[in-house]
Amino acid sequence: MSGRRHSLTEARRLVVKIGSALLADDATGEIRRDWLDALADDVAACRGSGQEVLIVSSGAIAVGRRELGFHASGPRLKALRLEENQAAAATGQIQLAHAFQESLARHDIAVAQILLTSHDTEERRRHLNARATIAELLRLGAVPVINENDTVATDEIRVGDNDRLAARVAQMISADTLVLLTDIDGLYTADPRKVADAEHIPEVTRITADIEAGAGPAPAGVGTGGMVTKLEAAKIAYGAGCRMVITDGRGLNPLAVLRDGAPCTWFLPQAEPLAARKRWIAGSLRPSGSLIIDDGAVAALRTGKSLLPAGVVAVEGLFERGDAVTLKDRQGREIGRGLSAYGTEDARRIAGYKSGEIERLLGYRGRDEMVHRDDLVITLTEA
Ligand code: GLU
């Protein structure tokens, strides 16, 4: 199998998810520094070729357990109470972040820690904040290292496993490629550890019932995922127009090895990430208000620009920051839809003003754009 769609080199914005079993020694719970250093070398190489890289790393619980005197690993992990796991995560996360910082500092790369819950990726206000922070970190050249915020994430706001968290992050920031580094080189028609003639599947374009049946239940051990959560992640990635690849990351330099053609399974979506995001904005969100915009803004929007407060002549309806709004011209025709960076009240105060005046008008320095171009879709292309 070959071609650009199956190549890591094609990635522009890359999310790399690392399973606990790769990062933490199974017996001792210690961080495998040689492995991490080699991964950091891979990350530096990706960035050297112009790729943006984000890391979603598990391992906080596996590392923290040892620190707090729980058994380091193995099936006993499941036996810990929720609070014990949370305590272990809180302890291990410091070590994990520190280890990433040290390994990437060898390449003069700054690291930023981001802890998220499912609310942060789903709820639109939080989603926009997390998205903007991550975008800024990438712009500044830092590598975000992301994990679930295990301290506050219980039950209904838990993602539960980092496979899905990584896919949600990829969706949130419109990444084009998600790499799941795990302990198996991809998807098989059945569990190859149990079924001798299980066949490797190099490419998946749709999750069928057969594929789900082949994935089987989640195994016990330090990771929480197994193949089931990886398929869940693939579904999210498909919806987001993001390619996903599963590969065996246990050896050193797993990204370089993948780039050089290691066995793996690619999940290939039909759409591109930004197109998928725009479809979501255009199709599935119900606008709670409207921004009436002047002719200059209509023209700017049609050339792919953001909507600035200066172009807004009136604000209708009641909406909060992050809500979907309709963008209308002075004649009341719908031009597009988007996520507003300001709620009704603030939007009214800054409407018609230059972005440089936002701080004076609102008392805080908000975003320059009323609706950022990535959060905006044109629905009427000509007058
Ligand atoms: N947040 C957990 C940890 O860092 C990992 C969850 C997972 O492995 O999927 O230990």
XYZ file of C-alpha atoms and ligand atoms in Angstrom:
393
model
C 0.000 0.000 0.000
C 1.305 3.417 -0.805
C 0.151 6.862 -1.782
C 0.011 10.239 -0.143
C -3.104 9.520 1.865
C -1.176 6.807 3.710
C 1.825 8.853 4.554
C 2.808 10.593 7.731
C 4.755 13.100 5.686
C 1.440 14.525 4.452
C 0.398 15.636 7.945
C 0.295 19.358 8.664
C -1.267 19.311 12.122
C -0.546 16.072 13.887
C -1.928 14.673 17.152
C 0.119 11.822 18.625
C -1.530 9.709 21.317
C 0.740 7.694 23.560
C -0.580 4.736 25.532
C 0.491 4.156 29.146
C 2.175 0.862 28.305
C 4.697 2.616 26.036
C 5.610 5.348 28.427
C 5.680 3.597 31.761
C 7.578 0.422 32.521
C 5.010 -2.277 33.113
C 6.738 -3.751 36.153
C 8.072 -0.679 37.926
C 5.860 2.163 36.677
C 8.970 4.182 35.888
C 8.960 6.448 32.867
C 10.953 4.917 29.990
C 13.263 7.832 29.408
C 15.133 6.300 26.479
C 11.841 5.763 24.675
C 10.634 9.270 25.484
C 13.895 10.860 24.353
C 13.634 8.997 21.048
C 10.019 10.140 20.656
C 11.136 13.708 21.338
C 13.683 13.292 18.530
C 10.828 12.211 16.239
C 8.719 15.193 17.301
C 11.617 17.559 16.640
C 12.065 16.002 13.181
C 8.355 16.451 12.385
C 8.500 20.069 13.413
C 11.677 20.521 11.435
C 9.720 19.534 8.335
C 7.015 22.107 9.076
C 4.492 19.940 10.909
C 2.642 21.097 14.030
C 2.639 18.436 16.729
C 0.405 17.897 19.757
C 0.770 15.042 22.189
C -2.001 13.327 24.095
C -0.258 11.257 26.712
C -1.584 8.651 29.084
C 0.554 7.295 31.866
C -0.253 9.638 34.753
C -1.995 6.910 36.716
C 0.589 4.257 35.856
C 3.425 6.528 36.991
C 1.622 7.991 39.996
C 0.583 4.623 41.414
C 4.160 3.739 42.054
C 4.862 7.088 43.652
C 1.970 6.637 46.055
C 2.846 3.053 46.860
C 0.080 1.296 44.943
C 0.983 -1.655 42.792
C 2.777 -0.351 39.764
C 0.786 -1.993 37.018
C -1.047 -4.998 35.740
C -4.695 -5.992 36.005
C -4.780 -4.696 39.586
C -5.056 -1.208 38.091
C -8.757 -1.765 37.676
C -9.066 -2.629 41.353
C -8.119 0.858 42.510
C -10.977 3.007 43.675
C -11.801 6.053 41.558
C -10.314 8.429 44.151
C -7.163 6.340 44.276
C -6.821 6.515 40.517
C -7.410 10.260 40.636
C -4.805 10.668 43.353
C -2.364 8.605 41.317
C -3.071 10.677 38.208
C -2.502 13.934 40.095
C 0.863 12.673 41.323
C 1.948 11.054 38.076
C 0.959 13.990 35.896
C 3.705 16.187 37.372
C 6.318 13.590 36.589
C 4.929 13.020 33.137
C 4.917 16.723 32.271
C 8.402 17.115 33.685
C 9.700 14.176 31.652
C 8.238 15.621 28.440
C 9.709 18.990 29.285
C 13.173 17.527 29.771
C 13.089 15.329 26.694
C 11.874 18.106 24.389
C 14.197 20.704 25.948
C 17.027 18.709 24.329
C 15.680 20.210 21.102
C 14.875 23.606 22.630
C 11.179 22.894 22.299
C 8.847 24.362 24.935
C 6.139 22.144 26.403
C 2.694 23.233 27.588
C 0.473 21.113 29.801
C -3.236 21.019 29.035
C -5.710 19.034 31.130
C -9.178 18.625 29.644
C -12.495 17.031 30.487
C -15.137 16.004 27.989
C -17.038 19.217 28.823
C -14.106 21.223 27.561
C -14.243 19.618 24.156
C -18.047 19.542 23.868
C -19.347 22.721 25.411
C -18.862 25.446 22.820
C -17.586 28.259 25.050
C -14.979 26.019 26.625
C -14.261 24.437 23.265
C -13.506 27.847 21.726
C -11.243 28.764 24.647
C -9.300 25.523 24.536
C -9.063 25.727 20.760
C -7.766 29.301 20.860
C -5.199 28.511 23.565
C -3.899 25.475 21.710
C -3.750 27.388 18.419
C -1.732 30.110 20.123
C 0.675 27.579 21.651
C 1.232 26.029 18.243
C 1.788 29.448 16.723
C 4.390 30.155 19.386
C 6.141 26.874 18.661
C 5.297 24.997 21.876
C 4.218 21.363 21.989
C 0.968 20.934 23.941
C 0.999 17.791 26.087
C -2.593 16.903 26.839
C -4.237 14.509 29.270
C -7.645 14.142 30.803
C -8.153 16.238 33.932
C -8.625 13.162 36.093
C -9.097 15.162 39.312
C -12.439 16.592 38.242
C -13.432 14.153 35.525
C -15.822 11.699 37.096
C -18.724 9.797 35.582
C -20.674 11.987 33.225
C -17.854 14.347 32.288
C -15.219 11.650 31.908
C -13.916 10.796 28.478
C -12.491 7.747 30.213
C -9.763 6.881 27.808
C -7.237 8.874 25.926
C -8.007 7.311 22.532
C -11.291 9.183 22.399
C -9.833 12.229 24.121
C -7.160 12.400 21.414
C -9.804 12.171 18.676
C -11.838 14.929 20.303
C -8.763 17.097 20.548
C -8.000 16.419 16.885
C -11.563 17.421 16.034
C -11.458 20.529 18.208
C -8.307 21.909 16.624
C -9.022 20.653 13.076
C -5.978 18.378 12.995
C -5.541 16.424 9.764
C -3.763 13.389 11.235
C -4.107 11.424 14.472
C -1.531 8.758 15.337
C -2.412 6.229 18.025
C 0.786 4.671 19.321
C -0.086 1.422 21.011
C 1.162 -2.147 21.525
C -0.198 -3.631 18.306
C 0.494 -2.743 14.687
C -3.101 -2.016 13.745
C -6.475 -3.583 13.319
C -7.056 -7.292 12.607
C -10.065 -9.279 11.505
C -9.924 -10.938 14.959
C -7.658 -10.698 18.001
C -4.296 -11.961 16.631
C -3.229 -12.934 20.139
C -6.009 -15.503 20.211
C -6.890 -16.315 16.614
C -4.070 -17.744 14.535
C -5.390 -16.762 11.096
C -6.454 -13.242 12.060
C -5.623 -10.921 9.164
C -4.129 -7.474 9.386
C -6.303 -4.697 7.881
C -4.126 -1.977 6.323
C -6.874 0.483 5.458
C -10.379 1.253 6.699
C -12.733 3.761 5.122
C -15.829 2.881 7.138
C -16.448 1.189 10.488
C -18.592 -1.815 9.631
C -20.226 -4.320 11.968
C -17.582 -6.872 10.917
C -14.796 -4.552 11.945
C -16.419 -3.905 15.296
C -16.938 -7.588 15.882
C -13.250 -8.245 15.164
C -12.116 -5.659 17.710
C -13.374 -7.638 20.711
C -13.550 -6.383 24.302
C -11.020 -4.147 26.075
C -8.108 -6.028 27.644
C -7.048 -5.658 31.287
C -3.765 -3.911 31.989
C -2.299 -0.460 32.378
C -4.135 1.083 29.424
C -7.868 1.555 29.580
C -8.593 1.366 25.896
C -8.069 -1.688 23.737
C -9.327 -1.784 20.158
C -12.905 -0.832 21.026
C -12.026 2.699 22.120
C -9.741 3.034 19.109
C -12.686 2.387 16.829
C -14.697 4.942 18.795
C -11.835 7.358 18.221
C -11.888 6.499 14.509
C -15.589 7.392 14.313
C -14.909 10.796 15.842
C -11.944 11.286 13.510
C -14.056 10.382 10.446
C -16.634 12.974 11.464
C -13.881 15.537 11.840
C -12.276 14.790 8.457
C -9.099 13.685 10.250
C -6.999 10.694 9.112
C -6.183 8.269 11.892
C -3.481 5.625 12.047
C -2.865 2.861 14.587
C 0.644 1.508 14.871
C 2.894 -0.360 17.273
C 4.801 2.313 19.150
C 6.752 0.156 21.580
C 10.077 0.394 19.806
C 12.247 3.500 19.721
C 11.420 6.332 17.287
C 7.919 5.106 16.452
C 7.044 8.122 14.294
C 10.165 7.731 12.156
C 9.460 4.022 11.845
C 5.864 4.755 10.811
C 7.022 7.307 8.273
C 9.378 4.700 6.833
C 6.520 2.270 6.252
C 5.910 0.292 9.457
C 2.835 -1.941 9.413
C -0.209 0.006 10.556
C -3.896 0.601 9.885
C -4.987 3.855 8.258
C -8.521 5.153 8.758
C -9.228 7.470 5.858
C -12.102 9.968 5.934
C -13.831 11.473 2.898
C -13.680 15.124 3.926
C -10.947 17.538 4.988
C -10.891 18.755 8.633
C -11.923 22.341 7.997
C -14.675 21.285 5.610
C -15.978 18.886 8.268
C -15.922 21.633 10.902
C -17.778 23.976 8.599
C -20.383 21.357 7.825
C -20.926 21.007 11.569
C -21.361 24.759 11.951
C -23.640 25.083 8.923
C -25.737 22.008 9.498
C -26.073 20.869 13.048
C -26.140 24.022 15.154
C -29.240 26.082 15.647
C -28.445 29.814 15.511
C -29.638 31.735 18.549
C -29.238 35.204 17.063
C -28.005 37.227 14.110
C -25.301 39.703 13.292
C -26.258 42.222 10.613
C -23.155 43.161 8.683
C -22.268 45.929 6.230
C -21.404 45.464 2.551
C -17.663 45.726 3.195
C -17.878 42.852 5.674
C -19.975 40.766 3.241
C -17.269 41.216 0.612
C -14.490 40.413 3.101
C -16.269 37.258 4.250
C -16.588 36.068 0.666
C -12.814 36.303 0.245
C -12.316 34.061 3.269
C -11.711 36.706 5.934
C -12.938 36.785 9.528
C -15.817 39.013 10.625
C -14.465 41.968 12.613
C -16.599 44.019 15.022
C -16.182 47.028 12.720
C -18.322 45.333 10.062
C -21.270 44.626 12.375
C -24.128 47.143 12.176
C -26.703 45.447 14.425
C -27.078 42.504 16.783
C -30.326 40.536 17.035
C -31.539 37.797 19.370
C -29.982 36.502 22.540
C -26.812 34.460 22.441
C -23.738 33.748 24.494
C -20.112 33.507 23.587
C -19.549 30.421 21.436
C -23.171 30.172 20.283
C -24.024 29.845 16.627
C -25.314 32.984 14.917
C -26.622 33.826 11.463
C -24.731 36.490 9.533
C -27.086 38.671 7.486
C -26.587 41.555 5.107
C -28.457 44.848 5.520
C -31.306 43.467 3.425
C -31.739 40.623 5.908
C -30.390 37.922 3.592
C -28.449 35.111 5.250
C -24.822 35.280 4.093
C -23.382 32.719 6.449
C -23.271 31.174 9.873
C -20.639 31.105 12.544
C -19.721 30.854 16.207
C -19.718 34.251 17.862
C -16.710 35.109 20.013
C -18.919 37.489 22.025
C -22.325 37.261 23.695
C -25.176 39.614 22.718
C -24.396 42.362 25.204
C -20.691 42.621 24.459
C -21.332 42.214 20.732
C -23.656 45.262 20.833
C -21.057 47.323 22.670
C -18.268 46.653 20.186
C -20.374 46.576 16.992
C -19.056 49.149 14.532
C -15.771 49.670 16.383
C -12.203 48.753 15.489
C -10.752 45.679 17.225
C -8.140 47.876 18.898
C -10.930 49.535 20.878
C -12.369 46.351 22.376
C -10.432 46.640 25.617
C -11.567 50.212 26.214
C -15.182 49.320 25.427
C -15.464 46.097 27.395
C -12.810 46.426 30.047
C -11.021 43.308 28.864
C -8.958 42.346 25.877
C -11.175 39.881 24.025
C -10.635 38.347 20.622
C -10.017 40.625 17.659
C -12.617 38.859 15.537
C -16.334 38.775 16.186
C -16.441 35.492 14.240
C -13.129 33.857 13.329
C -12.890 32.595 9.770
C -12.358 28.996 10.972
C -15.653 29.271 12.851
C -17.566 30.672 9.915
C -19.239 29.240 6.866
C -20.624 31.111 3.889
C -24.091 29.887 2.948
C -24.930 32.434 0.232
C -22.003 32.936 -2.091
C -23.370 35.683 -4.339
C -25.858 38.486 -4.124
N -5.699 9.755 31.967
C -5.158 8.458 32.233
C -3.702 8.551 32.677
O -3.000 9.422 32.274
C -5.119 7.569 31.000
C -6.362 7.129 30.385
C -6.025 6.150 29.242
O -5.022 5.438 29.336
O -6.725 6.075 28.259
O -3.208 7.738 33.386
